[in-house]
XYZ file of C-alpha atoms in Angstrom:
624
model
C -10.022 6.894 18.650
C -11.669 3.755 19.593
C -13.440 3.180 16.026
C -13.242 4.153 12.371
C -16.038 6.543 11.606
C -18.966 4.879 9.464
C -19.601 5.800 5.817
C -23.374 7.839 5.425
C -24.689 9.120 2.065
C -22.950 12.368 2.688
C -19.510 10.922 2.180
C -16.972 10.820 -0.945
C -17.294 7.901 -3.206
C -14.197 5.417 -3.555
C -12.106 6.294 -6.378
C -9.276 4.096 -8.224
C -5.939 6.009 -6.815
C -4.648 8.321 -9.541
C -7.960 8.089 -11.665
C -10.910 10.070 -12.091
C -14.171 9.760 -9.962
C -16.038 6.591 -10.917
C -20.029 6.479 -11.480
C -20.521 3.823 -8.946
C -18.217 4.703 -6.123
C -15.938 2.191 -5.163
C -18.285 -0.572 -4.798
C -19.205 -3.814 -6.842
C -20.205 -0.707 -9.542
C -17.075 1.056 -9.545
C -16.009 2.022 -13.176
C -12.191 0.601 -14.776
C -9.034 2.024 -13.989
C -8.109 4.492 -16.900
C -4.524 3.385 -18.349
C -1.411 5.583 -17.025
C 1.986 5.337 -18.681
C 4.423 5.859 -15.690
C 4.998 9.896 -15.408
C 8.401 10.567 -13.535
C 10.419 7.099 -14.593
C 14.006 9.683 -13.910
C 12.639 11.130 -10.361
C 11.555 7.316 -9.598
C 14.886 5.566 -10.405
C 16.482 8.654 -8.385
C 14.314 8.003 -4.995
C 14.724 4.381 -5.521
C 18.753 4.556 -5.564
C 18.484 7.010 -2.720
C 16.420 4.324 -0.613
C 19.070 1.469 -1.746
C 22.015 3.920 -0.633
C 20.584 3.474 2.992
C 22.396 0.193 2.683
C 26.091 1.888 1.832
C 28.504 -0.328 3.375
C 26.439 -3.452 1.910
C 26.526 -1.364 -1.846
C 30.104 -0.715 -1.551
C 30.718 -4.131 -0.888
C 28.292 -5.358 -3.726
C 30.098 -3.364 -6.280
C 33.520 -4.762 -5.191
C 32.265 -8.015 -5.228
C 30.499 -7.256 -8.769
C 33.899 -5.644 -10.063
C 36.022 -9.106 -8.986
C 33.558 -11.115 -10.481
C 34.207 -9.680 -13.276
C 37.804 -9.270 -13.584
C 37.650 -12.918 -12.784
C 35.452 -13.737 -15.660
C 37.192 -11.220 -18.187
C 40.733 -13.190 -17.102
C 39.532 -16.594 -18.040
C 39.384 -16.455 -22.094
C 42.599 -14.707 -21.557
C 44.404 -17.434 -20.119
C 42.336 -19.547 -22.110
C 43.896 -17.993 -25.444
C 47.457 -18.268 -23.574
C 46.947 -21.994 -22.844
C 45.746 -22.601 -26.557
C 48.888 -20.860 -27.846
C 51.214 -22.727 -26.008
C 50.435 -25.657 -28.466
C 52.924 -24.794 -31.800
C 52.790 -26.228 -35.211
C 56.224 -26.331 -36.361
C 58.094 -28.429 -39.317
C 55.034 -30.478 -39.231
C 55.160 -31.490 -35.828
C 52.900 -30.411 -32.587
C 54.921 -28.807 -29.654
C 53.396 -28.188 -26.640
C 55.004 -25.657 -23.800
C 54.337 -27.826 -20.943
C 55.873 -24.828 -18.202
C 53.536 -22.425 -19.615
C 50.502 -24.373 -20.065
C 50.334 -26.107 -16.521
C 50.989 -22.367 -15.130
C 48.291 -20.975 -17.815
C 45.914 -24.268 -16.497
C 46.869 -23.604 -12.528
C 45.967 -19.517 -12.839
C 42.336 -20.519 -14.439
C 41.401 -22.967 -11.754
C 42.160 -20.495 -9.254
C 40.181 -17.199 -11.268
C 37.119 -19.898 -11.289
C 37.260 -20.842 -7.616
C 37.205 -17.597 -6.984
C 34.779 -16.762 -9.509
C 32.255 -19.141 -7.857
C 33.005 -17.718 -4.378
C 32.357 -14.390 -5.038
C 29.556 -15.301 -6.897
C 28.327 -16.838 -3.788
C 28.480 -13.744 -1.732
C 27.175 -11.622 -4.066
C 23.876 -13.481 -4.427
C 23.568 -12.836 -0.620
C 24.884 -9.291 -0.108
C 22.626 -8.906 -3.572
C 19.283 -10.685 -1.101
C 20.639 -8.404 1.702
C 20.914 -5.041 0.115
C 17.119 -5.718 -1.785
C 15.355 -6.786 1.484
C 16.703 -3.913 3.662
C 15.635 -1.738 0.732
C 12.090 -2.901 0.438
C 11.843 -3.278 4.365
C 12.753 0.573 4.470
C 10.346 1.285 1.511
C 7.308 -0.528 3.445
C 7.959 1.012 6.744
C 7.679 4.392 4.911
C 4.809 3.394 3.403
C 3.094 2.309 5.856
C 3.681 5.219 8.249
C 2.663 7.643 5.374
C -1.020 5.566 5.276
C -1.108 5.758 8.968
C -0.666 9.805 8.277
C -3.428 9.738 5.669
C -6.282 11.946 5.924
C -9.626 9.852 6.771
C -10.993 11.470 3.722
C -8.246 9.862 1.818
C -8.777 5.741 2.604
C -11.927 7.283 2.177
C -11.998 7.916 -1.301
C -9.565 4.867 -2.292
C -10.075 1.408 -3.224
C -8.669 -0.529 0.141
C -7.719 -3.607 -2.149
C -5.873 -0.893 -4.822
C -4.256 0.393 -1.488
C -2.961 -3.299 -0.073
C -1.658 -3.718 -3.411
C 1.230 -1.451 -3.695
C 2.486 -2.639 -0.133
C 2.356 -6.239 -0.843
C 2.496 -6.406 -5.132
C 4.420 -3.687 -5.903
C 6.868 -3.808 -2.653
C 7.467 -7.188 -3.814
C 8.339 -6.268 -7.726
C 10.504 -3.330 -6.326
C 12.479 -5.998 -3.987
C 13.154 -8.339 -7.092
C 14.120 -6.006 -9.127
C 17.130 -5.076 -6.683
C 17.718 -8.680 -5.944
C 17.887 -9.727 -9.357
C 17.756 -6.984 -11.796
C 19.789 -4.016 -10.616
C 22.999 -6.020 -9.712
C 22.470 -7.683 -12.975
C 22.322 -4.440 -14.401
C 25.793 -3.201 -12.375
C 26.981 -6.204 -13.666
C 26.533 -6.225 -17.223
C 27.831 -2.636 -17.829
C 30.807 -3.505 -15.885
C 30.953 -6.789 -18.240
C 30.142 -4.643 -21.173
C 33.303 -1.984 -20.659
C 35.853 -4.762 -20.039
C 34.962 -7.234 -22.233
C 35.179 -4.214 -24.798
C 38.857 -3.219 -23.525
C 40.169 -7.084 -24.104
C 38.282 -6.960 -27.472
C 40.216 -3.707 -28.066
C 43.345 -5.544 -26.752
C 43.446 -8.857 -28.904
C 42.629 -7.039 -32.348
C 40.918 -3.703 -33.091
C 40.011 -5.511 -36.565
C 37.774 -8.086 -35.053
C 36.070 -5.705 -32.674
C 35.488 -3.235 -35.598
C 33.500 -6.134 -37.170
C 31.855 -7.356 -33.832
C 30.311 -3.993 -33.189
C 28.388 -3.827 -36.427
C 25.911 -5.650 -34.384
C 25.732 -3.122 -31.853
C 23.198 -0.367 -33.603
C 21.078 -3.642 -34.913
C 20.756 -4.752 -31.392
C 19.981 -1.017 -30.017
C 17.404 -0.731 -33.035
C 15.679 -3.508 -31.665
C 15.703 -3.421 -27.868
C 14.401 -0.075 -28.540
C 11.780 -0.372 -30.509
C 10.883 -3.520 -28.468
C 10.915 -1.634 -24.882
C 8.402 0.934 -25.915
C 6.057 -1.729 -26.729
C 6.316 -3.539 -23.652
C 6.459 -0.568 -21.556
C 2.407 0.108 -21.637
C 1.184 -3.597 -21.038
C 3.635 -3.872 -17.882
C 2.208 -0.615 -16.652
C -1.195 -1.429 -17.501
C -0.956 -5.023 -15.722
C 0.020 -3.571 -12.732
C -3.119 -1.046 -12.661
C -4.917 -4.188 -13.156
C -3.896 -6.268 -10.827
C -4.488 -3.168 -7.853
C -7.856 -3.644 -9.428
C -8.560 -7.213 -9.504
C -7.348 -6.952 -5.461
C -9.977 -3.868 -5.061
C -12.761 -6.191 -5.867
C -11.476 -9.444 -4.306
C -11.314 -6.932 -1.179
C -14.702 -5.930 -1.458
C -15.893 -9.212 -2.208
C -14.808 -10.552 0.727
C -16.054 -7.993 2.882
C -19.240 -7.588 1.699
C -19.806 -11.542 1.000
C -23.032 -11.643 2.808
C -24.923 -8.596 1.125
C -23.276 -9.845 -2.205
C -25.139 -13.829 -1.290
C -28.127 -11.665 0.427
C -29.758 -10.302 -2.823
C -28.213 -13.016 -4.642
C -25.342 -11.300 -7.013
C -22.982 -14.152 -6.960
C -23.383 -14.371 -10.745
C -23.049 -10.864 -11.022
C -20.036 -10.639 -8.826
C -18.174 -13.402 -10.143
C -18.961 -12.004 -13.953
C -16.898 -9.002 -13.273
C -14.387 -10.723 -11.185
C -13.891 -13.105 -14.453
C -14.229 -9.218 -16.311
C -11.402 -8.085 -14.571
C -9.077 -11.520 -14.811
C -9.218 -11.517 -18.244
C -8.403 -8.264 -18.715
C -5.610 -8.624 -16.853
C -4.931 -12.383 -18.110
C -4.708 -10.741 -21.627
C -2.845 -7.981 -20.742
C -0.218 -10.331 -18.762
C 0.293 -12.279 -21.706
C 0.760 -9.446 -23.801
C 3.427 -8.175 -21.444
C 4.929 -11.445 -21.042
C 5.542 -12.485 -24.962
C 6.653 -9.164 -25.625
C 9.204 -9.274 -22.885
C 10.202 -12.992 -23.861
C 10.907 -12.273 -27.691
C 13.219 -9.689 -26.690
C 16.129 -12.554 -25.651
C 15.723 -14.622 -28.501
C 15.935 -11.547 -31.116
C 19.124 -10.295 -29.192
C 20.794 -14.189 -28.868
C 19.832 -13.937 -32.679
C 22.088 -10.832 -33.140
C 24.736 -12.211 -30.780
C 24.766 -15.686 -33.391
C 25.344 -13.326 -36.309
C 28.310 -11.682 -34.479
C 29.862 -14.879 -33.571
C 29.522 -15.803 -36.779
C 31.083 -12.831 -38.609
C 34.176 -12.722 -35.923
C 34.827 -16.525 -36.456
C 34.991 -15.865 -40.044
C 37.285 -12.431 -40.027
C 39.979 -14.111 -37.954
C 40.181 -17.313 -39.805
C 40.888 -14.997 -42.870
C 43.260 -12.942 -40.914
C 45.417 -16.208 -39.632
C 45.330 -17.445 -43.058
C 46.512 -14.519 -44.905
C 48.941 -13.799 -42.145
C 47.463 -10.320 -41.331
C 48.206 -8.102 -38.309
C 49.205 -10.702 -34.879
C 46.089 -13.018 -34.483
C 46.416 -16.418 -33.354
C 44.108 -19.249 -32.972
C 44.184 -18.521 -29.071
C 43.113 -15.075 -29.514
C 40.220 -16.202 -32.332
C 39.054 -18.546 -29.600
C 39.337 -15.447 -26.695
C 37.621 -12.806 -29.416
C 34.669 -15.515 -30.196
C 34.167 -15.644 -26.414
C 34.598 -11.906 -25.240
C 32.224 -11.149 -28.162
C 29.494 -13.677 -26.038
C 30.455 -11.612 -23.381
C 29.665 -8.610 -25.135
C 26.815 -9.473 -26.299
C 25.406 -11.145 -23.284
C 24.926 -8.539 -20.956
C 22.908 -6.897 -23.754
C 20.436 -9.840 -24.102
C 20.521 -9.836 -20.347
C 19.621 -6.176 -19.815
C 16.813 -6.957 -22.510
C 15.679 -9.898 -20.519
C 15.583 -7.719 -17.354
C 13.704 -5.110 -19.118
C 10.482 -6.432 -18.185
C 11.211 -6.611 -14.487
C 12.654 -3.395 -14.208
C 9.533 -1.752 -15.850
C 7.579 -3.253 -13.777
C 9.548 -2.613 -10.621
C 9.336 0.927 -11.882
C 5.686 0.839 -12.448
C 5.015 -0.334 -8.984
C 7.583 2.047 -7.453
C 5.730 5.186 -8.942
C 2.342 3.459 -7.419
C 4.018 3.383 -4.049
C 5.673 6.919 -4.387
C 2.196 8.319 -5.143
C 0.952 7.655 -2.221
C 4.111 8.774 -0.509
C 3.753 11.786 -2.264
C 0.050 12.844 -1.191
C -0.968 15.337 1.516
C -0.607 14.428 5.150
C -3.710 15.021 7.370
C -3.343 18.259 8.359
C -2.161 18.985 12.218
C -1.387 22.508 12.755
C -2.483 22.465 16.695
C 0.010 23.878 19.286
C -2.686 24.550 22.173
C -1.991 21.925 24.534
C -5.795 21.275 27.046
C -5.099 19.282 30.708
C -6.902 16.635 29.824
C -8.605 17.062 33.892
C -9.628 20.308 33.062
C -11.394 19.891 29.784
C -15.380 20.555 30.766
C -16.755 19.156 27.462
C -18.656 22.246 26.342
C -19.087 22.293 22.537
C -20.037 24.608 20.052
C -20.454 24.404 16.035
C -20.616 28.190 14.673
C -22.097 28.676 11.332
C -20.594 24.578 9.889
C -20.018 24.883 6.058
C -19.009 21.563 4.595
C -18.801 19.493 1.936
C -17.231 15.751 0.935
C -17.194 16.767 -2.964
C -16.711 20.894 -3.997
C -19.738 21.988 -5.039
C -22.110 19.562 -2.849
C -22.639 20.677 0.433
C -23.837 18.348 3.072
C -23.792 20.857 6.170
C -25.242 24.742 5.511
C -24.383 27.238 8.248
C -25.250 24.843 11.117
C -24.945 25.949 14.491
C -25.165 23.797 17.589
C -24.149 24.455 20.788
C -23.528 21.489 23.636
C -22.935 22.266 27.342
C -21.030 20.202 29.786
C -22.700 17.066 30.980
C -25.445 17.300 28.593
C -26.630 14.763 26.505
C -27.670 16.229 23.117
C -29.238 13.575 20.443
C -29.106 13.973 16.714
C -31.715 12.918 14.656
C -32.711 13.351 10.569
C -33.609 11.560 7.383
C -30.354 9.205 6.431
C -28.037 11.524 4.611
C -29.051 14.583 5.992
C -25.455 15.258 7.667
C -25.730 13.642 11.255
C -22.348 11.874 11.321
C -20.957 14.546 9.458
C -21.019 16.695 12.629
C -19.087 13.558 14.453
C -16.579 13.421 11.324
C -15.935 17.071 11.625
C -15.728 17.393 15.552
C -12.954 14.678 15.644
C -11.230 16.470 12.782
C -11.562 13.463 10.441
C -12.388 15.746 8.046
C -11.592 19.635 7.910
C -14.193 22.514 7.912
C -15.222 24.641 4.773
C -16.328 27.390 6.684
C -17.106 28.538 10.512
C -15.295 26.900 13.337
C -15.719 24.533 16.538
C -15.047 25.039 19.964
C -14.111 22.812 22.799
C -14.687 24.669 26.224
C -13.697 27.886 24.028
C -10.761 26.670 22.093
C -11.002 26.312 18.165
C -10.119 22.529 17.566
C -8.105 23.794 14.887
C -5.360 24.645 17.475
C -5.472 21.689 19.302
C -3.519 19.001 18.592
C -5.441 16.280 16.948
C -3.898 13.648 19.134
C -4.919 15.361 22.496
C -8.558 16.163 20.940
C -9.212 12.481 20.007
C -7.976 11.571 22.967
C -11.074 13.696 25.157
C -13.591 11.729 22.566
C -14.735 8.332 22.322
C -16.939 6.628 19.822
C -19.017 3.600 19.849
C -20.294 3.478 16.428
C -23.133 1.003 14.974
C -20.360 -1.220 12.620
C -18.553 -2.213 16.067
C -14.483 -2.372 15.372
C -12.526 -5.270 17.019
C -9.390 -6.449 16.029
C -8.005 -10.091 15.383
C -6.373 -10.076 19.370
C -7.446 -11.222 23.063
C -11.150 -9.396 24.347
C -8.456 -8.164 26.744
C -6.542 -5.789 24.612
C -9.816 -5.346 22.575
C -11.043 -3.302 25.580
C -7.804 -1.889 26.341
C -7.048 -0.661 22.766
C -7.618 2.987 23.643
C -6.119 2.855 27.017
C -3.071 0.133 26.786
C -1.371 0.924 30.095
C -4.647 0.315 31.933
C -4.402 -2.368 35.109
C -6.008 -5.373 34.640
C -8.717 -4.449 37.854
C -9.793 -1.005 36.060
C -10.279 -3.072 32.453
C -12.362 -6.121 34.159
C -14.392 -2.953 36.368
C -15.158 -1.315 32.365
C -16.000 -4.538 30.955
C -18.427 -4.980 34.125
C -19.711 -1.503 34.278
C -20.494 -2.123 30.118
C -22.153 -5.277 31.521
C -19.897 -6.899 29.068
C -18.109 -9.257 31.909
C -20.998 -11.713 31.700
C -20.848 -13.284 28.691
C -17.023 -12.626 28.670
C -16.925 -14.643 31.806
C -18.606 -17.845 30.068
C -16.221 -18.161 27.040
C -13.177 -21.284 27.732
C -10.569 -18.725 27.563
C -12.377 -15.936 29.435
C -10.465 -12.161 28.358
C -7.698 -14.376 26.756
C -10.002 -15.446 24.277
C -8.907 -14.233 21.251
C -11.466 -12.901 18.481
C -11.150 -14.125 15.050
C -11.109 -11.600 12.139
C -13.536 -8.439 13.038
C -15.036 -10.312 16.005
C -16.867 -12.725 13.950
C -17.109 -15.412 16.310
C -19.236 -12.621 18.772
C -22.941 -11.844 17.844
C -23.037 -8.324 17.403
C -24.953 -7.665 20.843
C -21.642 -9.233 22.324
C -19.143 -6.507 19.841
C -21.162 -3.995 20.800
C -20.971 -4.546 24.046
C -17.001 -4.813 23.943
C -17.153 -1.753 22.507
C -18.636 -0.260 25.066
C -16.102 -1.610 27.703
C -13.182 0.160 25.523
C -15.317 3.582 25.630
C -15.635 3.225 29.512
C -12.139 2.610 30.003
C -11.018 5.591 27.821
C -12.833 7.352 30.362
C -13.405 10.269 27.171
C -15.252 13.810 28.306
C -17.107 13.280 24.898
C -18.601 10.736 24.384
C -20.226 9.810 20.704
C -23.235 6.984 19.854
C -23.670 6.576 16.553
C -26.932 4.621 15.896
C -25.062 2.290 18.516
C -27.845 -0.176 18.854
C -29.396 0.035 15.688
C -27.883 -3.594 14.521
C -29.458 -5.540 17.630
C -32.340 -6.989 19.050
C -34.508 -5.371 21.706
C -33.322 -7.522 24.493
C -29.796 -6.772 23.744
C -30.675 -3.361 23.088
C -32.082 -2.622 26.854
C -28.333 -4.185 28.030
C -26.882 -1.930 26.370
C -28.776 1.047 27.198
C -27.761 -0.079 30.490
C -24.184 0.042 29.598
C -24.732 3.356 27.609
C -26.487 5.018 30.729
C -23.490 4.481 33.413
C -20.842 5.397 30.465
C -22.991 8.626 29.708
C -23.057 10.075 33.358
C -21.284 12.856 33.573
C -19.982 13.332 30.213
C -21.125 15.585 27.043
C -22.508 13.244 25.333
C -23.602 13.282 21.139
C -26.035 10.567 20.133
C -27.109 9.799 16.678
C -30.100 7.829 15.864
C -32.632 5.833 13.846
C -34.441 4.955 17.090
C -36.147 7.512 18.455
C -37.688 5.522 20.786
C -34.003 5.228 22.414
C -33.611 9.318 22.829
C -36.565 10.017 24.626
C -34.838 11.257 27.548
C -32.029 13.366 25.820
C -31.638 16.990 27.540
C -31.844 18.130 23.584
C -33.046 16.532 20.493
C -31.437 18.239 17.591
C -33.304 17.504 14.058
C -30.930 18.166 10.897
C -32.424 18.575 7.883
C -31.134 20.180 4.797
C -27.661 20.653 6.724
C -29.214 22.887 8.754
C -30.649 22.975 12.475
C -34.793 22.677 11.546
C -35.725 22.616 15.158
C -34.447 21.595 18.494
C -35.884 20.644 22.258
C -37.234 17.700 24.475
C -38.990 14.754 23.060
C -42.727 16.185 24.155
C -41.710 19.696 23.202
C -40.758 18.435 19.822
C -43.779 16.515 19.612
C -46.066 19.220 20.782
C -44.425 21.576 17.652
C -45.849 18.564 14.908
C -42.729 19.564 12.845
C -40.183 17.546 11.469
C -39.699 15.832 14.434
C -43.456 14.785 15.175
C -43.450 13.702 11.482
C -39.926 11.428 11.725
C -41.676 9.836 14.952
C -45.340 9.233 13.690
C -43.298 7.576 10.715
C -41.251 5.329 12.694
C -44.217 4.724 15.363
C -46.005 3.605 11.879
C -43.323 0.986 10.885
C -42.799 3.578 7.629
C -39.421 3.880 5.964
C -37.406 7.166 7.577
């Protein structure tokens, strides 16, 4: 399709992903985010190790690198102890074992060279394995939002949306980076520092773990604290982006009826929610290392003092060395506990953000069930709406057993009070939406059954919010026809009588448009848009209140345009302006979500119904 279809009073209003339908849509009104505790933490961590397994031959690696690292680190207080003992006290004298201790001194400097090499690569494999991950997660992710119904991004905050592709992709990738491999880590640390513990003297690691329920006590009780305000942050944070979003966007209507206040009241609203709730989440995560050092303190304390009583009372084999290697395999112990508590807080939110991402992973793709393949030469453009039932919201119906038939060539124009379903019948003949009841036909065939790439393909749009991109006015026009020569796009932009003001810009069609075409007046976007329709070369062609944004003068240029693209081609126009339809073949009025009446302009006139009275309004200057 060349453009996004435009939002009318008939459709859905934005609601916060995961929550509950908000009051004031998804605009500056739009009510909080309800807090969520995460749902499916075990099927998240199990999707998120199945997305780092992509990366085997970099895991495999990782973990060998993790194990040596750790050998390397367990072996040092070992030789340490061994170097210590070489010194004897005997008769009153010090003797040192010079052979052993050189050898003892020679083996450490080699475990910590290595120790600091591996380290090395680990920290990159570690960088590699989290940004293929995330780069895996975010191409997923953004194909599944490409596959989103329209009644989906419809109905979802766009800022709430950006953030779990930029936010929460980017917690997910530090938590591999930094937490996960920590994590690996640390249990590996954990089990071996245990075994040497184990090794040296059962006695002083009976005593050491005494600590162990006091420090699971805490880190437990701790976690399920923290666990709501990391959660809770991160729903905040998609919200604070929803409004920056739509602040930014709607900037001019905000300065227009002068909300600024207003607008930055519940921006500052919003930021100190989430200011409050950071903080909240940050001491709690904080005082978890300082309680678990203060455990690990206590431990070394109650080793130091078992083995001094053990050396001096000559009980079981324990030498000063293997005090000296117990006091620092118990800090290895204990580490990796205060570490895992530290990384708590990152992995919850990691976790948090993952689930955000997987929701959206997990939610319906638009629906393409079409296997009836049309030659795109031989489509006629003859259209039919049988008995249209629809509705954005169950139980509101915008459309009521319409019927509408449009034959090939014909130009049919749509007309009705704002809200009374007119780009509802575009939304549901490009299948951006799907049907509650009845069907339509394209030259006979349900549009159910055609593929929805092939039927988008026979229709262009030109709607009244013009859609350009941040690129050259070149690929601007050819955006729905890429492979188009350079001769045919220049002979669309001409034909749109776009090629004259193109012509006059420094960079001509190599000019490239800043965000949304901003540095265009809208005549000029319009106009564009026009061009992109005419090279499309569509056998339906749509106008949705096209020229409603633009002066007269601009307006006859591109009813000039609009005639040439028109010729030939079904054609559905919707508009304010009825002074624009006059010579339609058909002027359909909706009202109620029904057909009230149909005909040409005098005909319609001539009946003083609905029509007469929309076009004695307007002729009046009255609000429609």
């Amino acid at each position: 399709m060349n453009n996004q279809p435009r939002r009318d009073a008939g459709n859905p209003p934005i609601v916060p992903l995961g929550g509950r339908r908000g009051p004031g849509g998804g605009g500056p009104m739009a009510a909080r985010m309800s807090v969520e505790k995460p749902k499916k933490t075990r099927a998240t961590i199990g999707r998120l190790l199945r997305y780092i397994g992509r990366s085997k031959l970099i895991l495999i690696l990782l973990l060998i690198i993790m194990l040596a690292v750790t050998a390397a680190d367990l072996l040092g207080p070992f030789f340490q102890a061994k170097a210590i003992d070489t010194f004897k006290f005997e008769n009153g004298q010090i003797r040192v074992e010079m052979d052993a201790l050189v050898s003892c001194l020679i083996i450490m400097a080699g475990i910590f060279v290595c120790s600091a090499t591996l380290s090395l690569f680990q920290g990159i494999l570690s960088a590699k394995l989290s940004q293929l991950t995330v780069r895996g997660m975010r191409s997923d992710l953004f194909k599944k939002i490409s596959r989103l119904p329209i009644g989906y991004t419809d109905s979802h905050r766009h800022g709430d949306i950006m953030s779990r592709m930029t936010n929460d992709v980017e917690n997910v990738s530090n938590a591999i980076s930094q937490s996960i491999t920590t994590l690996f880590s640390c249990i590996l640390t954990l089990v071996g520092a245990f075994s040497m513990m184990l090794y040296l003297s059962w006695e002083m690691t009976l005593i050491a773990m005494v600590s162990i329920p006091l420090s699971i006590g805490i880190s437990s009780m701790l976690g399920k604290l923290m666990r709501k305000y990391f959660v809770r942050r991160q729903k905040l944070l998609g919200q604070l982006n929803g409004q920056v979003e739509e602040s930014v966007t709607s900037y001019k209507t905000v300065i227009a009826f002068g909300k600024e206040e207003e607008a930055v009241a519940k921006f500052a609203a919003v930021s100190c929610e989430l200011r409050s709730c950071a903080v909240k989440a940050k001491v709690w995560g904080s005082i978890m290392g300082p309680i678990m050092n203060f455990v690990g303190n206590l431990q070394y304390v109650l080793i130091a003092a078992t083995g001094a009583g053990m050396v001096l009372s000559g009980i079981g084999h324990v030498t000063v060395g293997s005090i000296q290697a117990m006091l620092q395999y118990s800090k290895k112990f204990t580490h990796p506990i205060n570490q895992i508590a530290n990384q708590y807080a990152s992995i919850l939110t990691a976790l948090a953000g993952a689930e955000r991402i997987f929701e959206i992973m997990d939610s319906a793709d638009e629906i393409d069930e079409g296997k009836e393949h049309l030659a795109f030469e031989a489509v006629r453009g003859d259209v039919s709406f049988e008995k249209i039932d629809f509705g954005y919201v169950p139980g509101e119906q915008v459309l009521r057993g319409l019927d509408l038939s449009v034959h090939p060539g014909q130009k049919i124009a749509i007309v009705g009070a704002t809200g009374s379903g007119k780009t509802t019948v575009v939304n549901l003949l490009t299948r951006f939406y799907e049907l509650d009841g009845g069907r339509i036909t394209i030259d006979g065939v349900d549009i159910t059954r055609i593929p929805k790439a092939e039927l988008r393909h026979m229709i262009a749009i030109v709607l009244q919010d013009t859609v350009l991109f941040s690129d050259t006015i070149r690929n601007n026009i050819k955006y729905g026809h890429m492979q188009a020569s350079d001769e045919k796009m220049v002979a669309a932009a001409r034909a749109a009588r776009a090629d004259r003001f193109i012509e006059r810009l420094p960079d001509g069609y190599d000019t490239v448009l800043s965000e949304a075409g901003a540095n265009l007046s809208q005549g000029q976007r319009q106009l564009l848009a026009i061009a992109r329709a005419v090279l499309a070369d569509p056998k339906i062609l749509i106008l949705d209140e096209a020229t409603s944004n633009v002066d007269t003068r601009t307006e006859m240029h591109i009813q000039e345009a609009m005639v040439a693209l028109m010729k030939n081609r079904t054609s559905l126009i919707i508009a304010h302006r009825l002074s624009t339809i006059r010579d339609a073949d058909v002027i359909v009025v909706i009202k109620d979500g029904r057909v009230a009446e149909s005909g040409n302009h005098d005909t319609l006139l001539s009946m003083g119904g609905e029509y007469a009275k929309l076009y004695q309004n307007q002729f009046a200057g009255l609000s429609t």
